[in-house]
CSV table of C-alpha atoms in Angstrom, one decimal:
chain,number,residue,atom,x,y,z
A,75,MET,CA,-175.1,-268.1,19.3
A,76,ASP,CA,-177.8,-266.7,17.2
A,77,ASN,CA,-179.5,-263.8,18.9
A,78,ALA,CA,-182.9,-265.0,17.7
A,79,ILE,CA,-182.6,-268.2,19.8
A,80,VAL,CA,-181.6,-266.2,22.9
A,81,VAL,CA,-184.6,-263.8,22.4
A,82,LEU,CA,-187.0,-266.6,21.8
A,83,THR,CA,-185.7,-268.5,24.9
A,84,VAL,CA,-186.0,-265.4,27.1
A,85,ALA,CA,-189.5,-264.9,25.8
A,86,THR,CA,-190.4,-268.5,26.5
A,87,ALA,CA,-189.0,-268.1,30.1
A,88,VAL,CA,-191.3,-265.1,30.5
A,89,VAL,CA,-194.3,-267.1,29.3
A,90,PHE,CA,-193.2,-269.8,31.8
A,91,ASP,CA,-193.1,-267.2,34.6
A,92,PHE,CA,-196.6,-266.1,33.6
A,93,THR,CA,-198.0,-269.7,33.8
A,94,ASN,CA,-196.2,-270.1,37.1
A,95,GLY,CA,-198.1,-267.1,38.4
A,96,PHE,CA,-201.5,-268.0,37.2
A,97,HIS,CA,-201.1,-271.7,38.1
A,98,ASP,CA,-199.9,-270.9,41.6
A,99,THR,CA,-202.4,-268.1,42.5
A,100,ALA,CA,-204.3,-270.8,44.3
A,101,ASN,CA,-201.4,-271.5,46.7
A,102,ALA,CA,-201.9,-268.2,48.5
A,103,MET,CA,-205.5,-267.3,47.9
A,104,ALA,CA,-207.6,-270.5,47.4
A,105,THR,CA,-208.5,-270.7,51.1
A,106,THR,CA,-209.0,-266.9,51.4
A,107,ILE,CA,-211.4,-267.0,48.5
A,108,ALA,CA,-213.1,-270.2,49.8
A,109,THR,CA,-213.9,-268.7,53.2
A,110,ARG,CA,-214.9,-265.4,51.6
A,111,ALA,CA,-212.3,-263.6,53.6
A,112,LEU,CA,-211.8,-261.6,50.4
A,113,PRO,CA,-213.8,-261.4,47.2
A,114,PRO,CA,-212.1,-263.5,44.5
A,115,ARG,CA,-210.9,-260.5,42.4
A,116,ALA,CA,-209.6,-258.6,45.4
A,117,ALA,CA,-207.7,-261.7,46.7
A,118,VAL,CA,-206.1,-262.3,43.3
A,119,GLY,CA,-205.2,-258.6,43.0
A,120,LEU,CA,-203.6,-258.7,46.5
A,121,ALA,CA,-201.6,-261.8,45.6
A,122,SER,CA,-200.5,-260.2,42.3
A,123,VAL,CA,-199.1,-257.1,44.1
A,124,LEU,CA,-197.3,-259.2,46.7
A,125,ASN,CA,-195.9,-261.5,44.0
A,126,PHE,CA,-194.5,-258.4,42.2
A,127,ALA,CA,-193.0,-257.0,45.4
A,128,GLY,CA,-191.7,-260.4,46.4
A,129,ALA,CA,-189.7,-260.7,43.2
A,130,PHE,CA,-187.5,-257.8,44.2
A,131,ILE,CA,-186.7,-259.0,47.7
A,132,SER,CA,-183.9,-261.4,46.9
A,133,VAL,CA,-182.0,-262.9,44.1
A,134,ALA,CA,-180.0,-265.2,46.3
A,135,VAL,CA,-181.1,-268.4,44.6
A,136,ALA,CA,-181.6,-267.0,41.1
A,137,ALA,CA,-178.3,-268.6,39.8
A,138,THR,CA,-178.9,-272.0,41.3
A,139,ILE,CA,-181.7,-273.2,39.1
A,140,ALA,CA,-181.0,-276.8,38.1
A,141,SER,CA,-177.6,-276.6,39.7
A,142,GLY,CA,-176.8,-279.9,41.4
A,143,ILE,CA,-179.4,-281.6,39.2
A,144,VAL,CA,-177.7,-281.4,35.8
A,145,GLU,CA,-174.1,-280.6,34.9
A,146,GLN,CA,-174.2,-276.8,34.3
A,147,GLY,CA,-171.6,-277.0,31.6
A,148,ASP,CA,-173.9,-279.1,29.4
A,149,VAL,CA,-176.8,-276.7,29.6
A,150,THR,CA,-177.1,-274.9,26.3
A,151,VAL,CA,-179.7,-272.3,25.2
A,152,PRO,CA,-181.7,-274.8,23.0
A,153,ILE,CA,-181.8,-277.2,26.0
A,154,ILE,CA,-183.1,-274.4,28.3
A,155,PHE,CA,-185.7,-273.6,25.6
A,156,ALA,CA,-186.8,-277.2,25.3
A,157,GLY,CA,-187.0,-277.6,29.1
A,158,LEU,CA,-189.2,-274.4,29.3
A,159,VAL,CA,-191.5,-275.8,26.7
A,160,GLY,CA,-192.0,-279.0,28.7
A,161,ALA,CA,-192.6,-277.0,31.9
A,162,ILE,CA,-195.1,-274.6,30.2
A,163,LEU,CA,-197.1,-277.4,28.5
A,164,TRP,CA,-197.3,-279.4,31.8
A,165,ASN,CA,-198.3,-276.3,33.8
A,166,VAL,CA,-201.1,-275.4,31.3
A,167,THR,CA,-202.3,-279.0,31.1
A,168,THR,CA,-202.6,-279.4,34.8
A,169,TRP,CA,-204.3,-276.0,35.0
A,170,PHE,CA,-206.8,-277.3,32.5
A,171,PHE,CA,-207.7,-280.2,34.8
A,172,GLY,CA,-207.6,-278.0,37.8
A,173,ILE,CA,-204.7,-279.9,39.4
A,174,PRO,CA,-202.3,-278.0,41.7
A,175,SER,CA,-198.9,-279.3,40.5
A,176,SER,CA,-195.4,-277.9,41.1
A,177,SER,CA,-194.2,-275.4,38.5
A,178,SER,CA,-190.6,-275.8,39.9
A,179,HIS,CA,-190.7,-279.6,39.4
A,180,ALA,CA,-192.1,-279.1,35.9
A,181,LEU,CA,-189.2,-276.8,35.1
A,182,VAL,CA,-186.6,-279.2,36.5
A,183,GLY,CA,-188.3,-282.1,34.8
A,184,GLY,CA,-188.3,-280.3,31.5
A,185,VAL,CA,-184.6,-279.3,31.7
A,186,VAL,CA,-183.6,-282.9,32.8
A,187,GLY,CA,-185.6,-284.4,29.9
A,188,ALA,CA,-184.0,-282.0,27.4
A,189,VAL,CA,-180.5,-282.7,28.8
A,190,LEU,CA,-181.2,-286.5,28.6
A,191,ALA,CA,-182.2,-286.1,25.0
A,192,GLY,CA,-179.5,-283.7,24.0
A,193,VAL,CA,-176.5,-284.8,26.0
A,194,GLY,CA,-177.2,-288.1,27.7
A,195,SER,CA,-177.8,-289.5,31.2
A,196,GLY,CA,-174.2,-288.7,32.2
A,197,ALA,CA,-175.1,-285.1,32.4
A,198,VAL,CA,-177.8,-285.7,34.9
A,199,ILE,CA,-176.9,-285.7,38.6
A,200,TRP,CA,-179.3,-288.4,39.9
A,201,SER,CA,-178.4,-288.0,43.5
A,202,GLY,CA,-179.2,-284.3,43.2
A,203,ILE,CA,-182.7,-285.2,41.9
A,204,VAL,CA,-183.2,-287.5,44.9
A,205,SER,CA,-182.0,-285.0,47.5
A,206,LYS,CA,-183.3,-281.7,45.9
A,207,VAL,CA,-186.6,-282.9,44.3
A,208,LEU,CA,-187.8,-286.3,45.4
A,209,ILE,CA,-187.3,-286.3,49.1
A,210,PRO,CA,-188.5,-282.7,49.6
A,211,ALA,CA,-191.5,-283.5,47.5
A,212,VAL,CA,-192.4,-286.5,49.7
A,213,LEU,CA,-191.7,-284.6,53.0
A,214,ALA,CA,-193.3,-281.2,52.2
A,215,PRO,CA,-197.0,-282.2,52.3
A,216,PHE,CA,-196.5,-284.2,55.5
A,217,VAL,CA,-194.5,-281.5,57.4
A,218,CYS,CA,-197.1,-278.8,56.5
A,219,GLY,CA,-200.0,-281.1,56.9
A,220,LEU,CA,-199.0,-282.0,60.4
A,221,ALA,CA,-198.5,-278.3,61.3
A,222,ALA,CA,-201.9,-277.4,59.8
A,223,PHE,CA,-203.6,-280.3,61.7
A,224,VAL,CA,-202.2,-279.0,65.0
A,225,ALA,CA,-203.0,-275.4,64.2
A,226,THR,CA,-206.6,-276.2,63.2
A,227,THR,CA,-207.3,-278.4,66.2
A,228,LEU,CA,-206.0,-275.7,68.5
A,229,SER,CA,-207.9,-273.0,66.7
A,230,TYR,CA,-211.2,-274.7,67.3
A,231,ARG,CA,-210.4,-275.8,70.9
A,232,LEU,CA,-209.3,-272.3,72.0
A,233,THR,CA,-212.4,-270.5,70.5
A,234,ARG,CA,-215.1,-273.1,71.3
A,235,SER,CA,-216.6,-270.8,73.9
A,236,ILE,CA,-216.8,-267.9,71.5
A,237,ARG,CA,-219.7,-267.2,69.2
A,238,ASP,CA,-219.2,-268.5,65.7
A,239,GLU,CA,-219.6,-265.1,64.1
A,240,SER,CA,-216.9,-263.5,66.3
A,241,SER,CA,-214.5,-266.4,65.8
A,242,SER,CA,-215.0,-266.6,62.0
A,243,ALA,CA,-214.5,-262.8,61.6
A,244,GLY,CA,-211.3,-262.9,63.6
A,245,PHE,CA,-209.8,-265.8,61.7
A,246,ARG,CA,-210.9,-264.4,58.3
A,247,LEU,CA,-209.0,-261.2,59.1
A,248,SER,CA,-205.9,-263.1,60.2
A,249,GLN,CA,-206.2,-265.3,57.1
A,250,ILE,CA,-205.6,-262.3,54.9
A,251,GLY,CA,-202.3,-261.8,56.7
A,252,SER,CA,-201.2,-265.4,56.5
A,253,SER,CA,-202.2,-265.7,52.8
A,254,SER,CA,-200.3,-262.4,52.0
A,255,MET,CA,-197.2,-263.9,53.6
A,256,VAL,CA,-197.5,-267.0,51.3
A,257,ALA,CA,-198.0,-264.7,48.3
A,258,LEU,CA,-194.9,-262.7,49.1
A,259,ALA,CA,-192.8,-265.8,49.7
A,260,HIS,CA,-194.0,-267.2,46.4
A,261,GLY,CA,-193.0,-264.1,44.5
A,262,THR,CA,-189.6,-264.2,46.1
A,263,ASN,CA,-189.0,-267.9,45.5
A,264,ASP,CA,-190.6,-268.5,42.1
A,265,ALA,CA,-189.8,-265.3,40.2
A,266,GLN,CA,-186.1,-265.9,41.1
A,267,LYS,CA,-186.3,-269.3,39.3
A,268,THR,CA,-187.2,-267.6,36.1
A,269,MET,CA,-184.6,-264.9,36.7
A,270,GLY,CA,-182.1,-267.7,37.0
A,271,VAL,CA,-183.3,-269.2,33.7
A,272,ILE,CA,-183.0,-265.9,31.9
A,273,VAL,CA,-179.5,-265.2,33.3
A,274,LEU,CA,-178.4,-268.7,32.4
A,275,THR,CA,-179.7,-268.2,28.9
A,276,LEU,CA,-178.0,-264.8,28.5
A,277,VAL,CA,-174.7,-266.2,29.9
A,278,ALA,CA,-174.9,-269.4,27.7
A,279,GLY,CA,-175.7,-267.1,24.7
A,280,GLY,CA,-172.7,-264.9,25.3
A,281,GLU,CA,-174.9,-261.9,26.1
A,282,LEU,CA,-173.9,-261.6,29.7
A,283,SER,CA,-170.8,-262.3,31.7
A,284,LYS,CA,-171.0,-265.0,34.4
A,285,SER,CA,-170.2,-262.5,37.2
A,286,ALA,CA,-172.7,-259.9,36.0
A,287,GLY,CA,-175.5,-260.8,38.4
A,288,VAL,CA,-179.2,-260.3,37.6
A,289,PRO,CA,-179.8,-257.2,35.4
A,290,PHE,CA,-182.6,-254.9,36.6
A,291,TRP,CA,-184.6,-255.4,33.5
A,292,VAL,CA,-184.7,-259.1,34.1
A,293,LYS,CA,-186.0,-258.6,37.6
A,294,LEU,CA,-188.6,-256.2,36.3
A,295,VAL,CA,-189.8,-258.5,33.5
A,296,CYS,CA,-190.0,-261.5,35.8
A,297,ALA,CA,-191.8,-259.6,38.5
A,298,THR,CA,-194.3,-258.2,36.0
A,299,ALA,CA,-194.9,-261.6,34.3
A,300,ILE,CA,-195.5,-263.5,37.6
A,301,ALA,CA,-197.7,-260.6,38.8
A,302,LEU,CA,-199.8,-260.6,35.6
A,303,GLY,CA,-200.0,-264.4,35.7
A,304,THR,CA,-201.3,-264.2,39.2
A,305,LEU,CA,-203.7,-261.4,38.4
A,306,SER,CA,-205.2,-263.5,35.6
A,307,GLY,CA,-206.2,-266.0,38.3
A,308,GLY,CA,-205.9,-269.7,37.8
A,309,TRP,CA,-209.5,-270.2,38.8
A,310,ARG,CA,-209.6,-273.9,38.0
A,311,VAL,CA,-206.8,-274.7,40.5
A,312,ILE,CA,-208.3,-272.3,43.0
A,313,LYS,CA,-211.6,-274.2,42.7
A,314,THR,CA,-209.9,-277.5,43.4
A,315,LEU,CA,-207.8,-276.3,46.4
A,316,GLY,CA,-210.5,-274.1,47.8
A,317,THR,CA,-213.6,-276.3,47.5
A,318,ARG,CA,-212.8,-279.8,46.3
A,319,VAL,CA,-210.1,-281.1,48.6
A,320,THR,CA,-212.1,-280.2,51.7
A,321,GLU,CA,-214.8,-277.8,52.9
A,322,ILE,CA,-212.8,-275.0,54.4
A,323,GLU,CA,-213.9,-272.8,57.3
A,324,SER,CA,-211.9,-269.7,58.3
A,325,PRO,CA,-210.0,-271.3,61.2
A,326,GLN,CA,-208.9,-274.0,58.7
A,327,GLY,CA,-207.9,-271.5,56.0
A,328,PHE,CA,-205.9,-269.5,58.5
A,329,SER,CA,-204.2,-272.7,59.8
A,330,ALA,CA,-203.4,-274.0,56.4
A,331,GLU,CA,-201.9,-270.7,55.2
A,332,THR,CA,-200.0,-270.0,58.4
A,333,SER,CA,-198.5,-273.5,58.4
A,334,SER,CA,-197.6,-273.1,54.7
A,335,ALA,CA,-195.9,-269.8,55.3
A,336,ALA,CA,-193.9,-271.3,58.2
A,337,ALA,CA,-192.9,-274.3,56.1
A,338,ILE,CA,-191.9,-272.3,53.0
A,339,LEU,CA,-189.9,-269.6,54.9
A,340,SER,CA,-188.2,-272.0,57.4
A,341,SER,CA,-187.2,-274.5,54.6
A,342,SER,CA,-185.9,-271.6,52.5
A,343,TYR,CA,-183.9,-270.3,55.5
A,344,PHE,CA,-182.3,-273.8,55.9
A,345,GLY,CA,-181.5,-274.0,52.2
A,346,PHE,CA,-184.2,-276.4,51.0
A,347,SER,CA,-186.4,-275.6,48.1
A,348,LEU,CA,-189.9,-276.9,48.9
A,349,SER,CA,-192.6,-276.7,46.3
A,350,THR,CA,-195.1,-274.0,47.4
A,351,THR,CA,-197.9,-276.0,45.7
A,352,GLN,CA,-197.1,-279.2,47.6
A,353,VAL,CA,-196.7,-277.4,50.9
A,354,VAL,CA,-200.1,-275.6,50.6
A,355,SER,CA,-201.9,-278.7,49.4
A,356,GLY,CA,-200.5,-280.6,52.4
A,357,GLY,CA,-201.6,-277.7,54.6
A,358,ILE,CA,-205.1,-277.8,53.3
A,359,MET,CA,-205.4,-281.6,53.7
A,360,GLY,CA,-204.1,-281.3,57.3
A,361,ALA,CA,-206.5,-278.5,58.0
A,362,GLY,CA,-209.3,-280.6,56.6
A,363,LEU,CA,-208.4,-283.4,59.0
A,364,GLY,CA,-208.0,-281.1,62.0
A,365,ARG,CA,-211.6,-280.0,62.2
A,366,ALA,CA,-213.9,-282.4,64.0
A,367,GLY,CA,-216.3,-283.8,61.4
A,368,GLY,CA,-214.0,-282.4,58.6
A,369,VAL,CA,-213.9,-284.5,55.5
A,370,VAL,CA,-211.0,-284.7,53.0
A,371,HIS,CA,-212.0,-285.9,49.6
A,372,TRP,CA,-209.4,-288.5,49.1
A,373,SER,CA,-210.4,-289.2,45.4
A,374,VAL,CA,-209.4,-285.6,44.7
A,375,VAL,CA,-206.2,-286.0,46.7
A,376,ARG,CA,-205.3,-289.2,44.8
A,377,ASN,CA,-205.5,-287.2,41.5
A,378,ILE,CA,-203.3,-284.5,42.9
A,379,VAL,CA,-200.7,-286.9,44.1
A,380,ALA,CA,-200.8,-288.7,40.8
A,381,ALA,CA,-200.1,-285.4,39.0
A,382,TRP,CA,-197.2,-284.7,41.4
A,383,ILE,CA,-195.7,-288.1,40.5
A,384,LEU,CA,-196.2,-287.5,36.8
A,385,THR,CA,-194.9,-283.9,36.8
A,386,MET,CA,-191.2,-284.6,36.3
A,387,PRO,CA,-191.5,-287.5,33.8
A,388,ALA,CA,-194.3,-285.7,31.8
A,389,ALA,CA,-192.5,-282.4,31.6
A,390,GLY,CA,-189.3,-284.3,30.9
A,391,LEU,CA,-190.8,-286.2,28.1
A,392,VAL,CA,-192.1,-283.0,26.4
A,393,GLY,CA,-188.7,-281.3,27.0
A,394,ALA,CA,-187.0,-284.3,25.4
A,395,LEU,CA,-189.4,-284.2,22.4
A,396,ALA,CA,-188.8,-280.5,22.0
A,397,GLU,CA,-185.1,-280.9,22.2
A,398,GLY,CA,-185.3,-283.7,19.6
A,399,VAL,CA,-187.3,-281.5,17.2
A,400,VAL,CA,-185.0,-278.5,17.6
A,401,SER,CA,-181.9,-280.6,17.1
A,402,GLY,CA,-183.5,-282.4,14.1
A,403,PHE,CA,-183.4,-279.2,12.1
A,404,SER,CA,-180.1,-278.3,10.3
A,405,SER,CA,-180.6,-274.8,11.6
A,406,THR,CA,-181.2,-274.6,15.4
A,407,THR,CA,-183.0,-271.2,14.9
A,408,ALA,CA,-185.5,-272.8,12.5
A,409,GLY,CA,-186.0,-275.7,15.1
A,410,VAL,CA,-186.7,-273.2,17.9
A,411,VAL,CA,-189.1,-271.2,15.7
A,412,VAL,CA,-191.0,-274.3,14.7
A,413,VAL,CA,-191.3,-275.6,18.3
A,414,SER,CA,-192.3,-272.1,19.5
A,415,ALA,CA,-195.1,-272.0,16.9
A,416,ALA,CA,-196.3,-275.5,17.8
A,417,THR,CA,-196.3,-274.6,21.5
A,418,VAL,CA,-198.3,-271.4,20.9
A,419,ALA,CA,-200.8,-273.3,18.8
A,420,LEU,CA,-201.1,-276.0,21.5
A,421,LEU,CA,-201.5,-273.4,24.3
A,422,GLY,CA,-204.1,-271.6,22.2
A,423,GLY,CA,-206.0,-274.8,21.6
A,424,ILE,CA,-206.0,-275.7,25.4
A,425,PHE,CA,-207.3,-272.2,26.3
A,426,VAL,CA,-210.1,-272.3,23.7
A,427,VAL,CA,-211.2,-275.7,24.9
A,428,ALA,CA,-211.0,-274.5,28.5
A,429,ARG,CA,-213.3,-271.5,27.7
A,430,ARG,CA,-215.8,-273.8,26.1
A,431,HIS,CA,-215.7,-276.7,28.5
A,432,ASP,CA,-216.6,-276.0,32.1
A,433,ASN,CA,-215.2,-272.5,32.1
A,434,VAL,CA,-214.3,-271.4,35.7
A,435,THR,CA,-214.1,-267.7,36.4
A,436,SER,CA,-214.0,-265.4,39.4
A,437,SER,CA,-217.8,-265.3,39.3
A,438,ASN,CA,-218.4,-269.1,39.5
A,439,VAL,CA,-215.3,-270.3,41.3
A,440,LEU,CA,-217.2,-270.9,44.5
A,441,GLY,CA,-220.4,-272.0,42.9
A,442,PRO,CA,-223.6,-270.2,43.8
A,443,GLN,CA,-223.7,-267.9,46.9
A,444,PRO,CA,-225.2,-269.8,49.8
A,445,VAL,CA,-228.8,-268.8,50.4
A,446,PRO,CA,-229.4,-267.9,54.1
A,447,VAL,CA,-231.9,-270.4,55.6
A,448,LEU,CA,-234.5,-268.9,58.0
A,449,ARG,CA,-234.8,-271.1,61.0
A,450,PRO,CA,-238.3,-271.5,62.6
A,451,SER,CA,-237.3,-269.4,65.6
A,452,SER,CA,-235.8,-266.5,63.5
A,453,ALA,CA,-238.8,-266.7,61.1
A,454,ALA,CA,-241.1,-266.4,64.0
A,455,ALA,CA,-239.2,-263.5,65.5
A,456,GLY,CA,-239.3,-261.7,62.2
A,457,ALA,CA,-243.0,-262.2,61.9
B,78,MET,CA,-179.5,-298.2,58.4
B,79,ILE,CA,-182.4,-296.4,56.7
B,80,THR,CA,-181.6,-293.3,58.7
B,81,ALA,CA,-178.0,-293.4,57.5
B,82,SER,CA,-179.1,-293.7,53.9
B,83,LEU,CA,-181.6,-290.9,54.2
B,84,SER,CA,-179.1,-288.6,55.9
B,85,ASP,CA,-176.8,-289.1,52.9
B,86,TYR,CA,-179.3,-287.1,50.9
B,87,LEU,CA,-180.8,-284.8,53.4
B,88,PRO,CA,-179.4,-283.2,56.6
B,89,LEU,CA,-181.9,-284.6,59.1
B,90,ALA,CA,-180.9,-282.0,61.8
B,91,ASP,CA,-182.1,-279.2,59.5
B,92,LEU,CA,-185.3,-281.2,58.7
B,93,LEU,CA,-186.0,-281.5,62.4
B,94,LYS,CA,-185.5,-277.8,62.8
B,95,ILE,CA,-188.0,-277.0,60.0
B,96,LEU,CA,-190.5,-279.3,61.6
B,97,ALA,CA,-189.9,-277.7,65.0
B,98,VAL,CA,-190.4,-274.2,63.5
B,99,CYS,CA,-193.6,-275.3,61.8
B,100,LEU,CA,-195.0,-276.8,65.0
B,101,VAL,CA,-194.1,-273.8,67.1
B,102,VAL,CA,-195.8,-271.5,64.6
B,103,ALA,CA,-198.7,-273.9,64.4
B,104,VAL,CA,-199.2,-273.5,68.2
B,105,ALA,CA,-198.3,-269.8,68.5
B,106,ALA,CA,-200.3,-268.3,65.6
B,107,PRO,CA,-203.7,-269.8,66.4
B,108,SER,CA,-203.2,-269.1,70.1
B,109,ALA,CA,-202.5,-265.5,69.3
B,110,VAL,CA,-205.5,-265.1,67.1
B,111,SER,CA,-207.7,-266.9,69.6
B,112,ILE,CA,-206.4,-264.7,72.5
B,113,ALA,CA,-207.3,-261.6,70.4
B,114,ILE,CA,-210.7,-263.0,69.5
B,115,VAL,CA,-211.5,-263.9,73.1
B,116,GLY,CA,-210.5,-260.3,74.1
B,117,LEU,CA,-212.7,-258.8,71.3
B,118,ASP,CA,-215.6,-261.0,72.3
B,119,ARG,CA,-215.3,-260.0,76.0
B,120,ARG,CA,-215.1,-256.4,75.1
B,121,SER,CA,-218.2,-256.5,72.9
B,122,HIS,CA,-220.0,-258.2,75.8
B,123,ALA,CA,-218.8,-255.8,78.4
B,124,ASN,CA,-221.9,-254.5,80.4
B,125,GLY,CA,-222.2,-250.8,80.0
B,126,PRO,CA,-219.7,-247.9,79.6
B,127,SER,CA,-218.6,-248.2,83.3
B,128,SER,CA,-217.5,-251.8,83.0
B,129,ASN,CA,-213.7,-252.5,83.3
B,130,ASP,CA,-212.5,-253.7,79.9
B,131,GLY,CA,-208.8,-253.6,80.8
B,132,PRO,CA,-208.4,-257.4,80.9
B,133,ALA,CA,-210.1,-257.7,77.5
B,134,LEU,CA,-207.9,-255.0,76.0
B,135,ALA,CA,-204.8,-256.7,77.4
B,136,LEU,CA,-205.8,-259.9,75.7
B,137,ILE,CA,-206.3,-258.1,72.4
B,138,VAL,CA,-202.9,-256.4,72.7
B,139,LEU,CA,-201.2,-259.7,73.6
B,140,GLY,CA,-202.7,-261.5,70.7
B,141,VAL,CA,-201.9,-258.8,68.2
B,142,ALA,CA,-198.3,-258.4,69.6
B,143,ILE,CA,-197.6,-262.1,69.1
B,144,LEU,CA,-199.0,-262.0,65.6
B,145,VAL,CA,-196.9,-258.9,64.7
B,146,ALA,CA,-193.8,-260.7,66.1
B,147,LEU,CA,-194.5,-263.7,63.9
B,148,VAL,CA,-195.0,-261.6,60.8
B,149,GLY,CA,-191.8,-259.7,61.6
B,150,LEU,CA,-190.0,-263.0,62.0
B,151,GLY,CA,-191.3,-264.2,58.6
B,152,LEU,CA,-190.3,-260.9,56.9
B,153,TYR,CA,-186.9,-261.1,58.5
B,154,THR,CA,-186.4,-264.6,57.2
B,155,LEU,CA,-187.5,-263.5,53.7
B,156,PHE,CA,-185.2,-260.5,53.6
B,157,GLU,CA,-182.2,-262.1,55.3
B,158,HIS,CA,-182.3,-265.1,53.0
């Protein structure tokens, strides 16, 4: 195997890891930012540090990426590369539209699409897709949503005799803890997936033996990439999850993040890989419904669910196209270089348009700061 | 029949355990925070330095202890897995 292909594929995996971080910052911190428990920059900085730390906690599932979904023997380096291209482009496209979609599903979709194009449907384990992707994707939002609904209802009931300021302050403080747990779990789960992709690339490229495990430099690179991605803040997705799905108060933010942490950690313990994005989105919806008078904007939810349904086919289509282009060249290296250049150009174009069109940053992610309204009694008291 | 088909793809017993864990945490965590908030609120409303704020302090300690236990359990799960 040409070293250049291996190097380019590893670099593409690192870029995917970065987009994973910046696309999923919202999972841990959207509610924390929305309730102003932490300033946006501080929240993203905390999530970044915890994602970095989380990446070093475990490598237990690093080698299992796409296992049980495609025949591992058919996964070649160009197929991994094409799958990553599909996942990256879908991640960045959904980020542009501010839609929280699953990076893991995008990665699986991209790889499956590339395998379909490069090897054929016989190399895809369809029952694995049903049990490892589709059923968990349907169940995750409901499980977490139900838990968040219960937690939110209870939070308001138990503190109804307490002044709003005291209650909000307490829940805001606790929310920082629950969000931190989600960020740590995200770093552990998602950085491992990229580690697995890089190890698979190195093994397939003959650069690493199958029994070698995850080299330290791979852990360090993946941890750094996901942390830097998180630090750059996917403000568009944060805006959607933090302000557009429902109006979040601190008890709701705490309930959504606590339920998400419980769902992610318990499912991981029992061997399921739930999408952090879908879990947190379900949690926020459940928290929205759990508050008396709370409103969930179903039109936004419909768009999110539509993106979830489209994630695997869309990433798969791009993965298949990329695989087709790569294999269309007589030299695989030339094909990989051309697809890399086209991907970089597309990404650059999306980022330029994003900056010019409805740019969302840390300073405008929540809209204008609410202006305190003087009530007649307080105005009179102050006079 | 439908259950049998679903269980071919997903161990339902594990799924029920996940749901149970989520619901237990959904009850325990807000309860712990609420207990601590009630304790803090009572303490801040205690009348004068001579008032007995023991019960309020106990509520705060209980709430924080439950939260610390939950966080510890979460970290244990993360590291053990």
